[in-house]
Coordinates of N, CA and C and ligand atoms in Angstrom, one line a residue:
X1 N 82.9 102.2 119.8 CA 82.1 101.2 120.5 C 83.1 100.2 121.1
X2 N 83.1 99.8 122.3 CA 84.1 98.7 122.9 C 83.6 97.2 122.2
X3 N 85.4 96.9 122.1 CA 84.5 95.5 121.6 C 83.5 94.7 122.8
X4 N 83.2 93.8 121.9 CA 82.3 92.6 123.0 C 83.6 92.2 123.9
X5 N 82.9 91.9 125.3 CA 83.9 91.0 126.0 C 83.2 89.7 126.5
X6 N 84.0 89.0 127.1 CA 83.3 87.6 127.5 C 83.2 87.7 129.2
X7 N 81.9 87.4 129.1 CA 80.8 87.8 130.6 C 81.1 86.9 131.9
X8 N 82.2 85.9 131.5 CA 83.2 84.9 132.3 C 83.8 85.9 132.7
X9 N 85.4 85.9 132.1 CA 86.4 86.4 132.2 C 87.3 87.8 131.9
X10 N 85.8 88.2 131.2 CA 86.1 90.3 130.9 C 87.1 90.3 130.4
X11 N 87.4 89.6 129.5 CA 88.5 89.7 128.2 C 87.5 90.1 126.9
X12 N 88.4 90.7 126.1 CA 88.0 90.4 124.6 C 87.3 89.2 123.9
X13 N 86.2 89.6 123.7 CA 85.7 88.0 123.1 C 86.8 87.1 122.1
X14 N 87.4 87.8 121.3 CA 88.4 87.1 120.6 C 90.1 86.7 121.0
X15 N 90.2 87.3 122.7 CA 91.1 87.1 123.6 C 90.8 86.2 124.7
X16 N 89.2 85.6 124.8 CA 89.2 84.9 126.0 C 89.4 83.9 126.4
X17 N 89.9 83.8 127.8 CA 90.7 83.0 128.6 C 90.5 82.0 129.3
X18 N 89.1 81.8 129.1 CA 88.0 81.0 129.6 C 88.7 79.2 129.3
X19 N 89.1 79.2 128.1 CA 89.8 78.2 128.1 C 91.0 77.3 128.9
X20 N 91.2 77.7 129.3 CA 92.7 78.0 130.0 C 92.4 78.0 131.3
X21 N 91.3 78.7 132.3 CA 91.2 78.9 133.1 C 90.8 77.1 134.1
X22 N 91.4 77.0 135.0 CA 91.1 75.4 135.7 C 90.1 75.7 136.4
X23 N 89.5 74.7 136.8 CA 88.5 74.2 138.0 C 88.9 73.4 139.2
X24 N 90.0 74.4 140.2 CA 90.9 73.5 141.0 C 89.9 73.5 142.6
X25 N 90.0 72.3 143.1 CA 89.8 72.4 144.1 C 90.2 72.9 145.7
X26 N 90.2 73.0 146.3 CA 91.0 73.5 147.9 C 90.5 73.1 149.0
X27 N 91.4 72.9 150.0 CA 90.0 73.0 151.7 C 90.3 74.0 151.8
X28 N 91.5 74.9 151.9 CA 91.1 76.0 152.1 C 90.2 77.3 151.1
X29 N 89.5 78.2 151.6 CA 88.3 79.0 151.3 C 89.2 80.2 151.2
X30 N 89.0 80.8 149.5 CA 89.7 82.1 149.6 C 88.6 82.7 149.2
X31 N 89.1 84.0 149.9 CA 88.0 85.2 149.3 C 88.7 86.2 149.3
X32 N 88.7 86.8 148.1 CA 88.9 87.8 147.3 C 88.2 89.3 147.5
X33 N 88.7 90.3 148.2 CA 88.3 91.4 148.4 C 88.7 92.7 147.6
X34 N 88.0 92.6 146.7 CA 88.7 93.8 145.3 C 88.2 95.1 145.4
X35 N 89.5 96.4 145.5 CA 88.7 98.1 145.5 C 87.9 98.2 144.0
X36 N 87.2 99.0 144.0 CA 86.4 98.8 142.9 C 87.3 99.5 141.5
X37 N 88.3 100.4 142.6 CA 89.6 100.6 141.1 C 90.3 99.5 140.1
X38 N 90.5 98.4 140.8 CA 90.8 97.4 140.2 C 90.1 96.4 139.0
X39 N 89.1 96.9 138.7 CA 88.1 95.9 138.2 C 88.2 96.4 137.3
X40 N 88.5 97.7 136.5 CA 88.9 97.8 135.1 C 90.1 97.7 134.5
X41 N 91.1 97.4 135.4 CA 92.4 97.0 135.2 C 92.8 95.7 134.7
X42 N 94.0 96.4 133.7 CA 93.8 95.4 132.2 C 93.9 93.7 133.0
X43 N 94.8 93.8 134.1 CA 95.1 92.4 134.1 C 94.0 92.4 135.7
X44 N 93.0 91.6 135.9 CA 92.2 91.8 136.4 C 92.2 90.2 137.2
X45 N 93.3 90.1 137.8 CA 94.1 89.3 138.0 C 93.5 87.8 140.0
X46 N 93.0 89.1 140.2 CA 91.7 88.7 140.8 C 90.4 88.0 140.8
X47 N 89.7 88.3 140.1 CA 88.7 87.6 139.3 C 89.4 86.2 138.6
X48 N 90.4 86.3 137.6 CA 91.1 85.0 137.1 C 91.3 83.7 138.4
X49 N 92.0 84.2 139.9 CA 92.2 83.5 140.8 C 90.3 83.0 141.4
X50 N 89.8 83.8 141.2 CA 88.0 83.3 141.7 C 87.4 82.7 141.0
X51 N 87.9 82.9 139.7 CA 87.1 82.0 138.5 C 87.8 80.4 138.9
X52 N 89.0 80.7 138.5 CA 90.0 79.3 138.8 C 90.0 78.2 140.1
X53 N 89.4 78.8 140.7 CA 89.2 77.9 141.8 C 87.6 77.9 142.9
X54 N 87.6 76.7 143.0 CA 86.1 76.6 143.0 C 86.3 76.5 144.6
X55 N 86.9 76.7 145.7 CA 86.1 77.3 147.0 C 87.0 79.0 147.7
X56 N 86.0 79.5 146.3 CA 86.7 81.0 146.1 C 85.4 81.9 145.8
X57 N 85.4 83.1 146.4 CA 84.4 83.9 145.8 C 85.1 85.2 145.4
X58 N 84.9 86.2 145.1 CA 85.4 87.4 144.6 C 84.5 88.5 145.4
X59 N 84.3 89.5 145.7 CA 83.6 90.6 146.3 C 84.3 91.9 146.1
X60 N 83.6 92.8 145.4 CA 83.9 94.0 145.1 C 83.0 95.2 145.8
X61 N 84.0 96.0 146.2 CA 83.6 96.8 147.2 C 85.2 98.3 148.0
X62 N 84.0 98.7 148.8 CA 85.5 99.5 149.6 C 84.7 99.2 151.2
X63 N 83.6 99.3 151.4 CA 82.8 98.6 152.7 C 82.4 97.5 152.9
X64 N 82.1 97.2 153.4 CA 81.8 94.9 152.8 C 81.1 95.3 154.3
X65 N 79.4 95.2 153.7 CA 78.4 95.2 154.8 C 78.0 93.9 155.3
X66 N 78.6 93.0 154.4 CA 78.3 91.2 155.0 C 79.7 90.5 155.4
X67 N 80.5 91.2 155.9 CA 81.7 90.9 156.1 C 81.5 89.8 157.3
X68 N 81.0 90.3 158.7 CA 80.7 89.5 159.5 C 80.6 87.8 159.3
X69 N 79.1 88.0 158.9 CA 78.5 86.7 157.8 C 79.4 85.9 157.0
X70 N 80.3 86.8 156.1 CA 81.7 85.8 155.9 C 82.7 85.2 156.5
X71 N 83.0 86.0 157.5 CA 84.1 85.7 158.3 C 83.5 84.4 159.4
X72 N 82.3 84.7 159.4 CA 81.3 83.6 160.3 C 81.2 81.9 159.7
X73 N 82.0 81.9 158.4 CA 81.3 80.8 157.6 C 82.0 79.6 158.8
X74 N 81.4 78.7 159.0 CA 81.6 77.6 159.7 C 82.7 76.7 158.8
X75 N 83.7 76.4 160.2 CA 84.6 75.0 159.1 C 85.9 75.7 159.0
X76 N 85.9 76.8 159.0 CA 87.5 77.9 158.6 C 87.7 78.6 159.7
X77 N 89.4 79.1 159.5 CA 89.8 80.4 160.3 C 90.3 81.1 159.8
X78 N 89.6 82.0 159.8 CA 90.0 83.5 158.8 C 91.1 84.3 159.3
X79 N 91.8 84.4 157.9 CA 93.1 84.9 158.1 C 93.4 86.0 157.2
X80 N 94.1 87.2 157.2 CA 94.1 88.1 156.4 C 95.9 87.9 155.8
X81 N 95.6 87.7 154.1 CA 97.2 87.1 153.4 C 97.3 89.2 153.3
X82 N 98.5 89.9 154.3 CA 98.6 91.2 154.1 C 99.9 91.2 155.2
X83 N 100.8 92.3 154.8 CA 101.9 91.8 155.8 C 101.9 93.0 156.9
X84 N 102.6 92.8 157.8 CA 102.6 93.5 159.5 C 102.9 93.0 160.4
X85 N 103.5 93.5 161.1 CA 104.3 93.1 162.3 C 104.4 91.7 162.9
X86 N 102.7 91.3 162.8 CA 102.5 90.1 163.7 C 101.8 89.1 163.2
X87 N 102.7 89.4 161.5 CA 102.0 88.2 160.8 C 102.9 87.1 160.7
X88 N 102.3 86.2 160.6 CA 102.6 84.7 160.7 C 103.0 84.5 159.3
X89 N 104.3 83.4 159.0 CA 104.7 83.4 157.8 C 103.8 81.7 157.3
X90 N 103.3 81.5 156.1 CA 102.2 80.5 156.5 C 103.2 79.2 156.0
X91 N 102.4 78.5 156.3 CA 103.2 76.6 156.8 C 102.4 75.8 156.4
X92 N 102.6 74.6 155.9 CA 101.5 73.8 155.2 C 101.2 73.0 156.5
X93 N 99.7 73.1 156.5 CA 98.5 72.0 157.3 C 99.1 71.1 157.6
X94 N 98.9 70.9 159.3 CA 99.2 69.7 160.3 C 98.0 69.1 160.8
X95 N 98.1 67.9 161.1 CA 97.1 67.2 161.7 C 96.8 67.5 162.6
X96 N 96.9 68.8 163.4 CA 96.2 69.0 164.4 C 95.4 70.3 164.4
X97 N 95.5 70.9 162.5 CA 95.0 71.6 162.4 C 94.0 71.1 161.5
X98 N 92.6 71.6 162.3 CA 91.5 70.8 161.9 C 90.1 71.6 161.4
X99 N 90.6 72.9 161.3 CA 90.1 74.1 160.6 C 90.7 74.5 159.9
X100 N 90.6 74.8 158.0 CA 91.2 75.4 157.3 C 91.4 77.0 157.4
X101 N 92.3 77.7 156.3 CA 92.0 79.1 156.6 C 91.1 79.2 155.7
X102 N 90.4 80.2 156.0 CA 89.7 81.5 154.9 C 90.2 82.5 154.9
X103 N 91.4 81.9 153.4 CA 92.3 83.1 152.9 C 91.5 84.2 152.5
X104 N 91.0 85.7 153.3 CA 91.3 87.3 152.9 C 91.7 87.5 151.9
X105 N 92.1 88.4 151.1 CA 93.0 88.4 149.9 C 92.5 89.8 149.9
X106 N 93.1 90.8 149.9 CA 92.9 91.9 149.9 C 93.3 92.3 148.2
X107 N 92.7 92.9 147.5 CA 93.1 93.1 146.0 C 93.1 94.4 145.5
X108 N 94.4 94.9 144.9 CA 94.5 96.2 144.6 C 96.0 96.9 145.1
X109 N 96.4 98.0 144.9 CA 97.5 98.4 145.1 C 97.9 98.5 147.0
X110 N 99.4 98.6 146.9 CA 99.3 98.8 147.9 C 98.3 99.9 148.8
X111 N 98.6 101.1 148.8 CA 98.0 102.2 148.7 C 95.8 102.0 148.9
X112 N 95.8 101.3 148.4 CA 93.9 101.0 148.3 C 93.6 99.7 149.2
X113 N 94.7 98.8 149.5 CA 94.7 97.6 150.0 C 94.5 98.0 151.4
X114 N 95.5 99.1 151.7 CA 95.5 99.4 153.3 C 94.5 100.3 153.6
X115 N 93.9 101.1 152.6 CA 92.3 101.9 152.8 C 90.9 101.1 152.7
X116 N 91.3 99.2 152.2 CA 90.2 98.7 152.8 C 90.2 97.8 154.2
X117 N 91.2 98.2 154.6 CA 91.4 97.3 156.0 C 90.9 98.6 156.7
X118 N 91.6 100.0 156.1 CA 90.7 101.1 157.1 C 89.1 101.6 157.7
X119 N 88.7 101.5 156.0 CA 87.5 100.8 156.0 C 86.9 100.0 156.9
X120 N 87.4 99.0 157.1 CA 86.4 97.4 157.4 C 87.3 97.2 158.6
X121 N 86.9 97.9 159.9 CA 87.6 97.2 160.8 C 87.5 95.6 161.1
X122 N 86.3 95.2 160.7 CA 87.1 93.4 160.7 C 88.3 92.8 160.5
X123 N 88.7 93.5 159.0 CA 89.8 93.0 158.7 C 90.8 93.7 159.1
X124 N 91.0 94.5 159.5 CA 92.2 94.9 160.5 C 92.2 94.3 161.7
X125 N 90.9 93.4 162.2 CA 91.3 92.9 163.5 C 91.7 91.4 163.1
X126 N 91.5 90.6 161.5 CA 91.8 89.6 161.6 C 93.6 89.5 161.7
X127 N 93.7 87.8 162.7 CA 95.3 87.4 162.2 C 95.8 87.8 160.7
X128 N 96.6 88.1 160.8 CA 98.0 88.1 159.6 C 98.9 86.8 159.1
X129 N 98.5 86.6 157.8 CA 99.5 85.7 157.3 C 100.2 86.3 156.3
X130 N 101.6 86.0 156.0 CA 102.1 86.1 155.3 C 103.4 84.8 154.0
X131 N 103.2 85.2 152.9 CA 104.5 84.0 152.1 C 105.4 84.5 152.5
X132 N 106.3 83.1 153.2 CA 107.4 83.2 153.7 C 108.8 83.7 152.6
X133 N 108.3 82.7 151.7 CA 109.7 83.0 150.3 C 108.7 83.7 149.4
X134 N 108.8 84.7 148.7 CA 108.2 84.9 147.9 C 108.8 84.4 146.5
X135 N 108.2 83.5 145.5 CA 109.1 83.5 144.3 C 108.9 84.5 143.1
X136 N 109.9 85.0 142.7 CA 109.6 86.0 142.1 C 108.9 86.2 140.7
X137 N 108.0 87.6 140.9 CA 106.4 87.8 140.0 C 107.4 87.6 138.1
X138 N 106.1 87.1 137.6 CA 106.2 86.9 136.6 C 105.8 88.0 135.7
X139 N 105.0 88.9 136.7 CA 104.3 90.0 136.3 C 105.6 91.1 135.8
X140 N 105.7 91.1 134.6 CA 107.1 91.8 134.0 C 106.5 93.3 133.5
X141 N 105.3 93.4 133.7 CA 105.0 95.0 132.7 C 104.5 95.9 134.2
X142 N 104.3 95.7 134.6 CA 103.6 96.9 136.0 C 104.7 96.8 136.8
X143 N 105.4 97.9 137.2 CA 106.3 97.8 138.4 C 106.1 97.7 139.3
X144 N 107.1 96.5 140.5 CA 106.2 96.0 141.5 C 106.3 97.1 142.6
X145 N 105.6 97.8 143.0 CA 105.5 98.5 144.0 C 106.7 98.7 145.3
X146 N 106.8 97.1 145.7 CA 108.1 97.1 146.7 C 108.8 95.6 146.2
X147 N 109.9 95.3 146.9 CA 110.7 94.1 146.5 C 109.8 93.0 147.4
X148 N 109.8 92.0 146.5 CA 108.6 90.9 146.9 C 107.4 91.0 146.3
X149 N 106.9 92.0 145.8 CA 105.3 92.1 145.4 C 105.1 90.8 144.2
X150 N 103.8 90.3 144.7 CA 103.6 89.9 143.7 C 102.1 90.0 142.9
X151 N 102.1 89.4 142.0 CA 99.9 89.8 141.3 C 99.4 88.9 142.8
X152 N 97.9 89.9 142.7 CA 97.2 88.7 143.7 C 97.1 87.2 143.1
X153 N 97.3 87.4 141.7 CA 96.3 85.5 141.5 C 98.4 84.9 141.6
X154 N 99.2 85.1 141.8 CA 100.2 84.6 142.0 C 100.8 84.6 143.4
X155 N 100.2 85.3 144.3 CA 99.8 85.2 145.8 C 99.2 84.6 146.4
X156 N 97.9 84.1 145.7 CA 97.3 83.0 145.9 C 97.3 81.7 145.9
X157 N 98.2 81.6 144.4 CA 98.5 80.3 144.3 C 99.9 79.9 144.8
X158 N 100.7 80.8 145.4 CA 102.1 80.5 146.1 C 101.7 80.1 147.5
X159 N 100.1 80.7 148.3 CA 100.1 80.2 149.6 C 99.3 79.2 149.5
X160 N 98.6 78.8 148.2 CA 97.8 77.7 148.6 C 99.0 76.3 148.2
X161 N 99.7 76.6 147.2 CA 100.8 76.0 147.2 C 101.6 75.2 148.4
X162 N 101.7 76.5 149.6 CA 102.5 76.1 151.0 C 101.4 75.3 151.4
X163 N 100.3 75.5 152.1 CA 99.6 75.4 152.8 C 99.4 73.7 152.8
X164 N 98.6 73.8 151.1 CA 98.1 72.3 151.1 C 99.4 71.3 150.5
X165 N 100.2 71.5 150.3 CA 101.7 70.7 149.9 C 101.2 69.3 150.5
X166 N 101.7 68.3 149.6 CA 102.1 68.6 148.2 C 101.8 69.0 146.7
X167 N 100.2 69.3 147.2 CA 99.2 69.4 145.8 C 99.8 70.8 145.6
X168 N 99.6 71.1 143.9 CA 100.2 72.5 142.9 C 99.2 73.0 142.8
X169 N 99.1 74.1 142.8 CA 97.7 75.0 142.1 C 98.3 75.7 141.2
X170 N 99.6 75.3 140.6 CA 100.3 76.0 139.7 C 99.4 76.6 138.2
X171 N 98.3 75.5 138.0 CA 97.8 75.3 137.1 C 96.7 77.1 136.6
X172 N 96.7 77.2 138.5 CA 96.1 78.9 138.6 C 96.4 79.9 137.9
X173 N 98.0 80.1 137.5 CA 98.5 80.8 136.4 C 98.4 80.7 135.3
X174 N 97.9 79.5 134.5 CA 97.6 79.0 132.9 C 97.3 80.8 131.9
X175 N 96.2 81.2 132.7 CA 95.5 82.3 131.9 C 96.3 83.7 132.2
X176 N 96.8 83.6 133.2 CA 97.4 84.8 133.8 C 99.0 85.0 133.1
X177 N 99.6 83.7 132.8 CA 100.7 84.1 132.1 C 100.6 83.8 130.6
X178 N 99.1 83.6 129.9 CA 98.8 83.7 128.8 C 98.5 85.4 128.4
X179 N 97.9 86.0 129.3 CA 97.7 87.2 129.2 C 99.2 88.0 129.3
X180 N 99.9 87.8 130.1 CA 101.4 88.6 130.4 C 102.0 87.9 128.7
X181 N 101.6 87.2 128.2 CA 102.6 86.8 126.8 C 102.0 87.7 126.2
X182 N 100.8 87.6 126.2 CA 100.3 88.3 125.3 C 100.4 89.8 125.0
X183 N 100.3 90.2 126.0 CA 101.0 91.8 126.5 C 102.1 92.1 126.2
X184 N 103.0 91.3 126.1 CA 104.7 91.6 125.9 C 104.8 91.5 123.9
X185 N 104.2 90.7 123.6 CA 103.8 90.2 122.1 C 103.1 91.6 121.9
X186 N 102.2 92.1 122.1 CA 101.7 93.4 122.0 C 102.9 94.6 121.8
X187 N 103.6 94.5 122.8 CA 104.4 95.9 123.0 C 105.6 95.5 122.2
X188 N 105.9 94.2 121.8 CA 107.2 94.0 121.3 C 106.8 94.6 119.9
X189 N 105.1 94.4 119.3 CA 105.2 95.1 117.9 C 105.3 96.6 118.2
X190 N 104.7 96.9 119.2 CA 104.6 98.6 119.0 C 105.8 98.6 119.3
X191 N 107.2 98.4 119.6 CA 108.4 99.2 120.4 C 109.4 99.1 118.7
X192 N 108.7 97.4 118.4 CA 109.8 97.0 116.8 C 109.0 98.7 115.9
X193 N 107.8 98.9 116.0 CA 107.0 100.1 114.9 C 108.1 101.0 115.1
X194 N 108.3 101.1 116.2 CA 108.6 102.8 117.1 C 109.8 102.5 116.3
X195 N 110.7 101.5 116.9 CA 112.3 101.4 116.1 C 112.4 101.7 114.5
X196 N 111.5 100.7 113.9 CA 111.5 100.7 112.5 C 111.2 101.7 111.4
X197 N 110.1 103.0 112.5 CA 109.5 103.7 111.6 C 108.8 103.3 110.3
X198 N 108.2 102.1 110.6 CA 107.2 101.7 109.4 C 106.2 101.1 109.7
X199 N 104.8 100.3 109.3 CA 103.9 99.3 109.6 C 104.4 98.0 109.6
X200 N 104.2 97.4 110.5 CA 104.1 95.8 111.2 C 104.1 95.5 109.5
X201 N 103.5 95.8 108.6 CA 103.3 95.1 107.3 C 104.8 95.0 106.7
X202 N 105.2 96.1 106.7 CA 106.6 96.0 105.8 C 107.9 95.3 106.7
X203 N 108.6 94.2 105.8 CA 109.2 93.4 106.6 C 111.0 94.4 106.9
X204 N 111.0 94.0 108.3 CA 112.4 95.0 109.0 C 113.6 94.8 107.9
X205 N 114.5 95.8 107.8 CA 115.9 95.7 106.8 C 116.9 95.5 108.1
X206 N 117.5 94.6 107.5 CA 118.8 94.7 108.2 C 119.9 95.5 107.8
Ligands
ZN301 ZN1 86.2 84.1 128.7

């Protein structure tokens, strides 16, 4: 039987993260566009960034039949955070910019990321932004695909970072690098088992 999980945050009831997770605010509007592969994946890193910030939605899908309707929301200019040729490296808000973005977020591997822009020709026709520096992922257990990659909820919070400067949304990661401790704390006992050839119970010999 799986254990219970918590109906927030899709953690283990006795792992959840709900605590930790903030209530940050933004002008800019992200939305979260997740392949439906991604949603059982352990670090579900997506959802954490939609929970954490309150003008954010999440949508799971490979077609997005209300796409339009979104991209229509009044007040924003929709931008897709995905890189290509004639993407714009992003820059924090000037006073003459008087519409925020509605950060895109495409979520999922490379490989599935670029099969929902094929999908949904909206988002292949939106502008391109991209993080100019990337600082590097904290994400230490999944290999990053190419140099630069980072988790989406660490992509999010690095352009919302630029954008609205000076304010932090650092706070976005609380749960995300509770989870990556906890994961390495995990594998550190199985790898010490594997070394030691005994149970976590019996204390290591030197
Ligand atoms: Zn929770």
């Amino acid at each position: 039987m799986p254990r219970p999980r918590c109906e927030r945050c899709q953690r283990p009831l006795d792992h959840c993260l709900c605590p930790l997770i903030p209530s940050l605010d933004s002008r800019t509007r992200v939305a979260l566009l997740q392949h439906p592969s991604e949603t059982d994946h352990a670090l579900n890193t997506a959802r954490l960034a939609a929970l954490g910030l309150v003008n954010a939605e999440l949508r799971v899908g490979e077609v997005f039949a209300d796409l339009a309707e979104l991209l229509a929301k009044p007040g924003y200019r929709p931008v897709l955070l995905f890189p290509g040729e004639q993407a714009q490296a992003l820059a924090a808000y000037d006073e003459t910019d008087d519409r925020p973005f509605m950060l895109i977020v495409p979520d999922g591997t490379w490989r599935k990321a670029r099969k929902l822009l094929y999908m949904n020709p909206l988002l292949e026709a939106l502008p391109r932004v991209t993080l100019a520096e990337v600082a590097p992922s904290r994400y230490r257990l999944r290999k990053a695909p190419e140099p630069g990659a980072v988790s989406t909820i660490e992509a999010v919070a690095q352009a919302l970072n630029v954008l609205e400067q000076p304010a932090s949304f650092d706070e976005l990661l609380r749960p995300f690098e509770a989870l990556i401790e906890g994961q390495i704390k995990a594998m550190g006992v199985d790898v010490f088992e594997r070394n030691h050839g005994c149970s976590s119970s019996t204390p290591p010999r030197s």
